[in-house]
């Protein structure tokens, strides 16, 4: 099987914040991979724009070092790297001043796609939009790509939407949630809507509950000051976990087109019930021999921000009434793993009598590591021991199933940037979706602020606070193990 590389139109991609961490680790090495794959036409140009003074050569050296550090060994091909670097240039631009803007405007060519990636702190998004307009670059075909966080509550998200809308139509704004660019996340839609097998069972009648876990082993690292203002609810649940929930829970859209998909996702967010305080567990990681605790990492012993959260969430609609969704995410946990587990109900009557250890069918969609899909089914244990049942996995790792093609799976950022150039917004959040997500999140956060809720401690390397386990145990369910 040979994967098809669909070429994109010629483009000028301006990366504001081209010298930053995200550009260095993800965006620029990712663009090089798209170049290597042949997806970038000859007329594609990348212009980095940031505040510090550099010339083109210094910036190219910076990108060469980034590819060396963050690119895999097989893409270290000197001729190809040189050819890619030839496409790059740099301009010094101050988002809050006038320096560099006329020069940037002059660099843009006519009759190619113009995309502007806002890979700078969120405080600069409005400044960039205003200046792009002022210097004549916000024309009707221009596209802007906006990084997260998109606001820190409903009011700020609304304000940001209004600021961007002064100069850009909704069809020009690409709000990134890189989870949506992951191969398995898109496969979720392919599995649900490309097969007849699952859809008839995809409802409260047959699904007992759904678990979504995004676990990290790292702590807040050098991002302590930023993270402490945000916490797991704002940093992970409001965007990434909600997006996963939407894709799992939404009705089939009429077409696989941006507005049809996003309309259905929006309906899911609007169907979310308010969360009861008893159905939320927040935690902060403790210290171990090698690492400081959360409070030391954020340099504030009085912080009440959560580095872990688990919640039980209900949807009020016909499909899901009675099927809870359990979400959890946290730092310094046992393993780095992201997965969605759809746990089906047991058959209504067992003709085999009670069976030890049987847990019914579970469909696990693994986002990382080792992206793939695993369906646990019940079969007869082989051998002469009578009708004894065992669970076995029907396992599809993309790498194993698709061979070398799977090695070529673009990283989420690569895919999303190419979608911007293609003008496809399906995997980007619409303004009303983001606002609806904040409208659900805000009261939860205000609730624990008003109650003075104090996060529970948890051991680094564990699966979170004990109370998070209880959230499920008291319903007669249990979390899947956090393991890589
Ligand atoms: P960063 O390392 O601090 O880089 C910030 C960039 O913005 C630098 O290139 C900096 O240029 C530029 N900049 C700062 N002030 C400027 C100004 N007044 N005018 C023009 N350019 C200016 O930040 P980052 O980690 O790359 O994050 C960028 C965005 O991506 C943020 O919104 C962040 O929330 C989001 N994000 C980052 C990650 C990640 O893994 N890093 C993940 C998800 C989302 P100079 O260096 O020249 O000053």
XYZ file of C-alpha atoms and ligand atoms in Angstrom:
532
model
C 0.000 0.000 0.000
C 1.397 3.391 -0.942
C 0.100 6.432 0.868
C -1.148 9.208 -1.354
C 0.414 12.597 -0.896
C -2.078 15.204 -1.983
C -0.153 18.269 -3.156
C -1.222 21.616 -1.807
C -1.444 24.938 -3.624
C 1.535 27.330 -3.665
C 1.658 29.318 -0.430
C 3.382 31.925 1.680
C 3.220 30.770 5.286
C 4.182 33.404 7.834
C 5.026 32.000 11.269
C 4.781 34.697 13.901
C 6.882 33.386 16.775
C 9.111 31.481 14.334
C 11.961 31.503 16.864
C 9.821 30.108 19.709
C 9.670 26.708 21.332
C 6.646 25.420 19.425
C 8.095 26.475 16.068
C 11.413 24.840 16.901
C 10.054 21.556 18.229
C 6.990 20.989 16.068
C 6.122 23.426 13.312
C 9.429 23.749 11.467
C 10.591 20.102 11.651
C 7.018 19.166 10.643
C 7.117 21.425 7.607
C 10.415 19.868 6.600
C 8.756 16.434 6.736
C 5.959 17.663 4.468
C 8.629 19.014 2.129
C 10.338 15.608 2.105
C 7.056 13.848 1.373
C 6.650 15.964 -1.760
C 3.542 17.693 -0.476
C 5.050 21.164 -0.712
C 5.003 22.634 -4.185
C 8.077 24.429 -5.567
C 6.377 27.775 -5.052
C 5.901 27.276 -1.294
C 7.694 29.793 0.944
C 7.930 30.031 4.732
C 8.612 33.367 6.381
C 9.413 33.417 10.083
C 8.605 36.611 11.947
C 9.619 37.364 15.513
C 10.860 40.212 17.643
C 14.580 39.435 17.858
C 17.056 40.538 15.185
C 18.249 37.762 12.854
C 19.141 37.532 9.208
C 17.965 34.731 6.925
C 21.143 32.739 7.413
C 20.934 32.814 11.197
C 17.348 31.666 11.042
C 18.208 28.837 8.656
C 20.948 27.699 11.049
C 18.361 27.722 13.825
C 16.034 25.516 11.752
C 18.860 23.165 10.758
C 19.617 22.662 14.467
C 15.893 22.131 15.181
C 15.645 19.398 12.523
C 18.779 17.798 13.913
C 17.380 17.800 17.433
C 13.726 16.974 16.810
C 13.749 15.111 13.490
C 14.104 11.328 13.385
C 17.384 9.856 12.057
C 15.925 8.838 8.673
C 15.008 12.408 7.743
C 18.535 13.772 8.299
C 19.288 14.088 4.578
C 21.717 17.017 4.047
C 20.738 17.847 0.412
C 17.079 17.829 1.266
C 17.579 19.930 4.369
C 19.486 22.511 2.292
C 16.725 22.573 -0.315
C 14.118 23.058 2.408
C 16.101 25.829 4.088
C 16.212 27.698 0.763
C 12.455 28.179 1.130
C 12.840 29.984 4.441
C 13.408 33.612 5.275
C 13.195 35.754 8.366
C 11.871 39.180 9.140
C 12.080 41.051 12.422
C 8.581 42.129 13.370
C 7.212 43.603 16.559
C 3.610 42.531 17.124
C 3.073 45.617 19.270
C 4.952 48.140 17.164
C 5.540 49.128 13.558
C 8.912 47.524 13.056
C 9.101 45.064 10.178
C 5.479 45.167 8.987
C 5.998 46.984 5.666
C 8.904 44.644 4.921
C 6.751 41.619 5.679
C 3.944 42.914 3.453
C 6.446 43.363 0.604
C 7.639 39.775 0.911
C 4.205 38.305 0.247
C 3.670 37.212 -3.335
C 0.484 37.615 -5.310
C -1.682 34.662 -6.378
C -0.527 32.251 -3.680
C -2.296 31.232 -0.469
C -1.407 33.537 2.436
C -1.471 31.856 5.852
C -0.402 33.520 9.111
C 0.392 31.220 12.025
C 0.060 32.978 15.402
C 2.620 30.938 17.373
C 3.084 33.634 20.000
C 1.661 34.187 23.470
C -2.149 34.651 23.470
C -1.742 38.262 24.616
C -0.465 39.092 21.100
C -3.228 37.481 18.998
C -5.275 40.694 18.820
C -2.216 42.843 18.034
C -1.258 40.594 15.149
C -4.775 40.627 13.702
C -4.950 44.429 13.959
C -1.577 44.954 12.286
C -2.214 42.452 9.525
C -5.271 44.513 8.735
C -3.502 47.840 9.073
C -0.697 46.808 6.713
C -3.082 45.451 4.097
C -2.451 41.721 4.598
C -5.877 40.763 5.986
C -7.445 40.306 2.566
C -10.435 38.076 1.981
C -8.338 35.008 1.092
C -5.882 35.235 3.983
C -6.021 32.583 6.713
C -4.926 32.905 10.320
C -3.973 29.999 12.557
C -4.481 30.649 16.238
C -2.687 28.603 18.899
C -4.081 27.592 22.242
C -5.068 28.788 24.781
C -8.093 30.386 23.170
C -9.126 32.508 26.154
C -9.072 31.474 29.804
C -12.829 31.760 30.339
C -15.974 32.551 28.372
C -15.578 36.326 28.595
C -11.986 36.331 27.314
C -12.744 33.799 24.551
C -15.687 35.929 23.423
C -13.524 39.023 23.428
C -10.862 37.284 21.379
C -13.448 36.014 18.895
C -14.764 39.559 18.541
C -11.247 40.962 18.058
C -10.419 38.490 15.314
C -13.826 38.955 13.700
C -13.090 42.663 13.195
C -10.708 41.725 10.380
C -11.331 38.077 9.503
C -14.409 36.003 8.681
C -14.987 32.777 10.587
C -14.004 30.880 7.428
C -10.518 32.425 7.640
C -9.841 31.562 11.295
C -8.190 28.212 12.133
C -8.192 27.594 15.904
C -5.748 24.793 16.542
C -6.395 21.896 18.857
C -3.577 19.595 17.889
C -5.442 16.580 19.303
C -7.766 16.844 16.328
C -4.795 16.418 13.991
C -3.860 13.038 15.469
C -4.321 10.128 13.133
C -6.349 8.043 15.584
C -8.684 10.880 16.388
C -9.633 11.119 12.745
C -9.843 7.372 12.648
C -12.447 7.615 15.342
C -14.729 9.179 12.752
C -13.699 6.618 10.124
C -14.418 3.726 12.512
C -17.758 5.139 13.631
C -19.094 6.350 10.312
C -17.285 4.119 7.815
C -18.500 0.832 9.349
C -22.020 -0.414 9.968
C -20.745 -2.598 12.794
C -20.504 -0.068 15.603
C -23.183 2.512 14.943
C -26.231 0.391 15.965
C -24.535 -0.288 19.309
C -23.290 3.263 19.819
C -25.769 4.423 22.445
C -26.866 4.130 26.052
C -28.670 0.858 25.409
C -25.443 -0.997 24.662
C -22.632 1.143 26.075
C -22.155 1.012 29.827
C -19.757 3.942 30.039
C -16.884 5.652 28.262
C -13.502 6.553 29.761
C -11.175 9.169 28.336
C -7.682 9.292 29.821
C -4.846 11.639 28.949
C -1.956 10.894 31.319
C 1.483 12.482 31.373
C 4.572 11.455 33.312
C 6.136 14.911 33.291
C 5.407 17.631 35.816
C 4.805 21.277 34.944
C 8.530 21.749 34.256
C 9.549 25.262 33.310
C 5.926 26.225 32.584
C 5.006 26.466 36.279
C 3.972 30.113 36.322
C 1.808 29.731 33.213
C 0.325 26.393 34.260
C -0.594 27.540 37.750
C -2.909 30.183 36.300
C -4.588 27.533 34.226
C -4.681 24.016 35.727
C -5.784 20.738 34.194
C -9.389 21.816 33.667
C -8.494 24.823 31.517
C -5.316 23.426 29.978
C -6.616 19.977 28.982
C -10.314 19.336 29.657
C -11.853 22.465 28.141
C -10.149 21.792 24.818
C -8.517 18.392 24.184
C -10.732 16.103 26.279
C -13.894 17.937 25.241
C -12.955 17.574 21.600
C -12.449 13.829 22.047
C -15.762 13.591 23.877
C -17.468 15.405 21.003
C -16.119 13.034 18.372
C -17.144 9.986 20.398
C -20.603 11.263 21.273
C -21.730 13.239 18.220
C -24.471 12.222 15.793
C -23.367 11.270 12.291
C -22.970 14.487 10.293
C -24.711 14.595 6.917
C -21.354 15.086 5.158
C -17.721 15.059 6.149
C -17.462 18.773 5.724
C -16.315 21.407 8.199
C -19.625 22.913 9.204
C -21.577 19.664 9.215
C -19.006 18.086 11.581
C -18.690 21.137 13.788
C -22.467 21.595 14.047
C -22.711 18.088 15.490
C -19.826 18.654 17.909
C -21.448 21.850 19.128
C -24.677 19.971 19.897
C -22.724 17.580 22.113
C -21.192 20.412 24.134
C -24.594 22.020 24.523
C -26.061 18.723 25.752
C -23.543 18.448 28.608
C -25.146 18.602 32.056
C -23.565 20.811 34.725
C -21.143 18.697 36.775
C -21.994 18.029 40.418
C -19.154 18.863 42.862
C -19.262 15.251 44.111
C -18.401 14.094 40.604
C -15.120 15.976 40.344
C -11.791 15.020 41.919
C -8.859 17.405 41.702
C -5.303 16.603 42.683
C -1.768 17.960 42.997
C 1.258 15.712 42.660
C 3.565 15.204 45.612
C 7.348 14.908 45.652
C 9.488 11.845 45.094
C 13.219 11.223 45.414
C 13.996 12.849 42.079
C 11.347 15.520 41.732
C 9.861 18.353 43.723
C 6.114 18.501 44.372
C 3.647 20.617 42.430
C 3.697 23.476 44.933
C 7.491 23.749 44.680
C 7.337 23.549 40.874
C 4.985 26.524 40.700
C 6.808 28.299 43.550
C 3.612 28.940 45.475
C 2.913 26.804 48.556
C -0.641 28.174 48.732
C -1.619 27.271 45.159
C -4.959 25.500 44.756
C -4.551 24.783 41.056
C -5.023 21.154 40.006
C -2.404 19.141 38.150
C -4.907 16.268 37.947
C -8.636 16.133 37.410
C -11.172 13.358 37.076
C -14.823 14.018 36.311
C -17.992 12.125 35.652
C -19.955 13.794 32.907
C -23.484 13.240 31.629
C -25.077 14.164 28.336
C -28.770 14.942 28.203
C -29.854 13.607 24.859
C -31.605 10.518 23.538
C -28.473 8.696 22.548
C -26.534 9.043 25.795
C -29.022 9.433 28.639
C -27.792 7.015 31.304
C -24.276 6.418 29.941
C -21.696 8.353 31.955
C -18.442 9.619 30.493
C -15.497 9.544 32.882
C -12.686 11.921 31.994
C -9.294 12.160 33.668
C -6.045 13.867 32.914
C -3.000 14.688 34.958
C 0.711 15.171 35.246
C 3.354 12.987 36.913
C 1.240 9.882 36.485
C 2.442 6.308 36.020
C 2.711 6.375 32.222
C 2.342 8.690 29.268
C -0.771 7.481 27.569
C -3.905 8.831 25.903
C -6.826 6.576 25.175
C -10.566 6.383 24.870
C -12.226 3.212 26.135
C -15.785 2.426 25.111
C -17.017 -0.179 27.603
C -20.016 -2.125 26.334
C -22.663 -3.698 28.529
C -22.715 -7.411 29.199
C -25.074 -9.541 27.123
C -28.535 -9.384 28.706
C -28.411 -13.045 29.702
C -25.413 -15.330 29.957
C -26.144 -18.790 28.627
C -22.798 -19.909 30.081
C -23.560 -19.117 33.711
C -21.414 -16.817 35.857
C -17.877 -16.506 34.516
C -14.946 -15.311 36.533
C -13.099 -12.245 35.328
C -15.287 -11.495 32.331
C -15.714 -7.803 31.638
C -17.565 -7.648 28.344
C -16.487 -5.941 25.155
C -14.238 -2.914 25.286
C -13.198 -0.852 22.287
C -9.997 1.025 23.047
C -8.830 3.823 20.798
C -5.182 4.585 21.585
C -3.904 8.032 20.749
C -0.456 7.534 22.195
C 1.841 5.770 22.373
C 1.536 3.350 19.467
C -1.627 4.732 17.873
C -4.169 2.061 17.132
C -7.463 0.408 17.911
C -8.095 -2.596 20.093
C -11.369 -4.459 20.557
C -11.634 -6.919 23.414
C -13.918 -9.829 22.600
C -14.891 -12.983 24.439
C -13.967 -16.388 23.050
C -13.737 -19.923 24.318
C -10.521 -20.766 26.064
C -8.831 -23.351 23.837
C -8.470 -26.889 25.152
C -10.545 -29.625 26.687
C -11.488 -27.764 29.889
C -15.118 -27.257 28.883
C -16.782 -24.013 27.901
C -14.540 -21.534 29.680
C -14.564 -17.988 28.373
C -11.575 -15.691 27.987
C -11.171 -12.194 26.687
C -8.775 -11.635 23.828
C -7.826 -8.478 21.985
C -8.508 -7.930 18.307
C -5.645 -5.528 18.008
C -4.788 -3.145 15.236
C -1.660 -1.157 15.718
C -1.371 1.214 12.757
C 2.330 0.494 12.533
C 1.759 -3.254 12.290
C -1.354 -3.118 10.117
C -0.131 -0.555 7.618
C 3.581 -1.341 7.582
C 5.981 1.324 6.281
C 3.092 3.644 5.380
C 2.309 4.031 9.051
C 5.845 5.304 9.626
C 4.892 8.138 7.331
C 1.914 9.261 9.375
C 2.261 13.024 9.640
C 2.500 14.520 13.073
C -0.651 16.410 14.115
C 0.843 19.836 13.422
C 1.995 18.871 9.929
C -1.411 17.618 8.971
C -3.198 20.635 10.378
C -0.931 23.149 8.636
C -1.506 21.409 5.312
C -5.260 21.551 6.003
C -4.937 25.309 6.478
C -3.283 25.629 3.081
C -5.992 23.425 1.564
C -8.623 25.615 3.219
C -10.196 22.720 5.122
C -11.491 23.697 8.561
C -12.956 20.329 9.598
C -10.281 19.675 12.220
C -10.295 23.191 13.663
C -12.543 24.555 16.366
C -15.210 27.027 15.388
C -15.729 30.145 17.510
C -19.121 29.028 18.825
C -17.693 25.631 19.838
C -14.955 27.262 21.894
C -17.434 29.567 23.571
C -19.830 26.710 24.345
C -16.946 24.731 25.891
C -16.047 27.661 28.134
C -19.710 28.231 29.015
C -19.755 24.666 30.416
C -16.320 24.903 32.061
C -16.669 28.307 33.778
C -19.320 27.375 36.377
C -17.355 24.269 37.342
C -14.255 26.357 38.030
C -16.227 29.098 39.793
C -17.884 26.425 41.914
C -14.663 25.144 43.393
C -13.276 28.660 43.745
C -16.361 29.649 45.764
C -16.187 26.526 47.918
C -12.445 26.976 48.487
C -11.880 23.463 47.165
C -8.409 22.137 47.964
C -6.904 19.552 45.568
C -5.986 16.155 47.083
C -2.368 15.079 47.018
C -1.308 12.091 44.939
C 1.874 10.108 44.621
C 4.025 10.722 41.557
C 3.969 7.613 39.395
C 0.482 6.657 40.582
C -2.785 6.921 38.665
C -3.968 9.965 40.622
C -5.660 10.557 43.993
C -7.479 7.691 45.720
C -10.729 9.621 45.447
C -10.480 9.463 41.664
C -10.557 5.665 41.914
C -13.584 5.963 44.191
C -15.379 8.082 41.594
C -15.716 4.882 39.596
C -15.712 2.259 42.341
C -18.839 3.654 43.903
C -20.594 3.136 40.556
C -19.363 -0.467 40.454
C -16.876 0.374 37.681
C -13.157 0.815 37.497
C -10.658 2.821 35.535
C -8.456 1.061 33.083
C -4.897 0.844 34.254
C -2.691 3.805 33.305
C 0.032 2.056 31.336
C 2.068 2.768 28.252
P 7.875 30.957 23.158
O 8.907 29.902 23.102
O 7.871 31.883 24.332
O 8.022 31.819 21.824
C 7.341 33.030 21.661
C 7.628 33.577 20.287
O 6.919 34.813 20.173
C 9.096 33.870 20.023
O 9.392 33.564 18.683
C 9.173 35.377 20.257
O 10.162 36.005 19.485
C 7.829 35.807 19.725
N 7.450 37.108 20.256
C 7.336 37.477 21.559
N 6.949 38.749 21.645
C 6.832 39.226 20.377
C 6.475 40.469 19.809
N 6.162 41.535 20.557
N 6.455 40.565 18.469
C 6.779 39.530 17.679
N 7.117 38.328 18.158
C 7.148 38.170 19.493
O 6.399 30.358 23.058
P 5.958 28.929 22.464
O 6.130 27.906 23.522
O 6.585 28.721 21.149
O 4.381 29.133 22.320
C 3.811 29.865 21.256
C 2.291 29.698 21.309
O 1.978 28.330 21.136
C 1.656 30.102 22.637
O 0.371 30.627 22.392
C 1.529 28.777 23.382
O 0.477 28.816 24.322
C 1.208 27.853 22.227
N 1.552 26.454 22.476
C 2.842 26.096 22.687
C 3.149 24.760 22.902
C 4.573 24.305 23.116
O 4.763 23.089 23.183
N 5.547 25.171 23.200
C 2.150 23.791 22.895
C 0.832 24.195 22.658
C 0.548 25.524 22.437
P 11.608 36.354 20.074
O 12.151 35.055 20.592
O 12.335 36.832 18.899
O 11.363 37.347 21.149
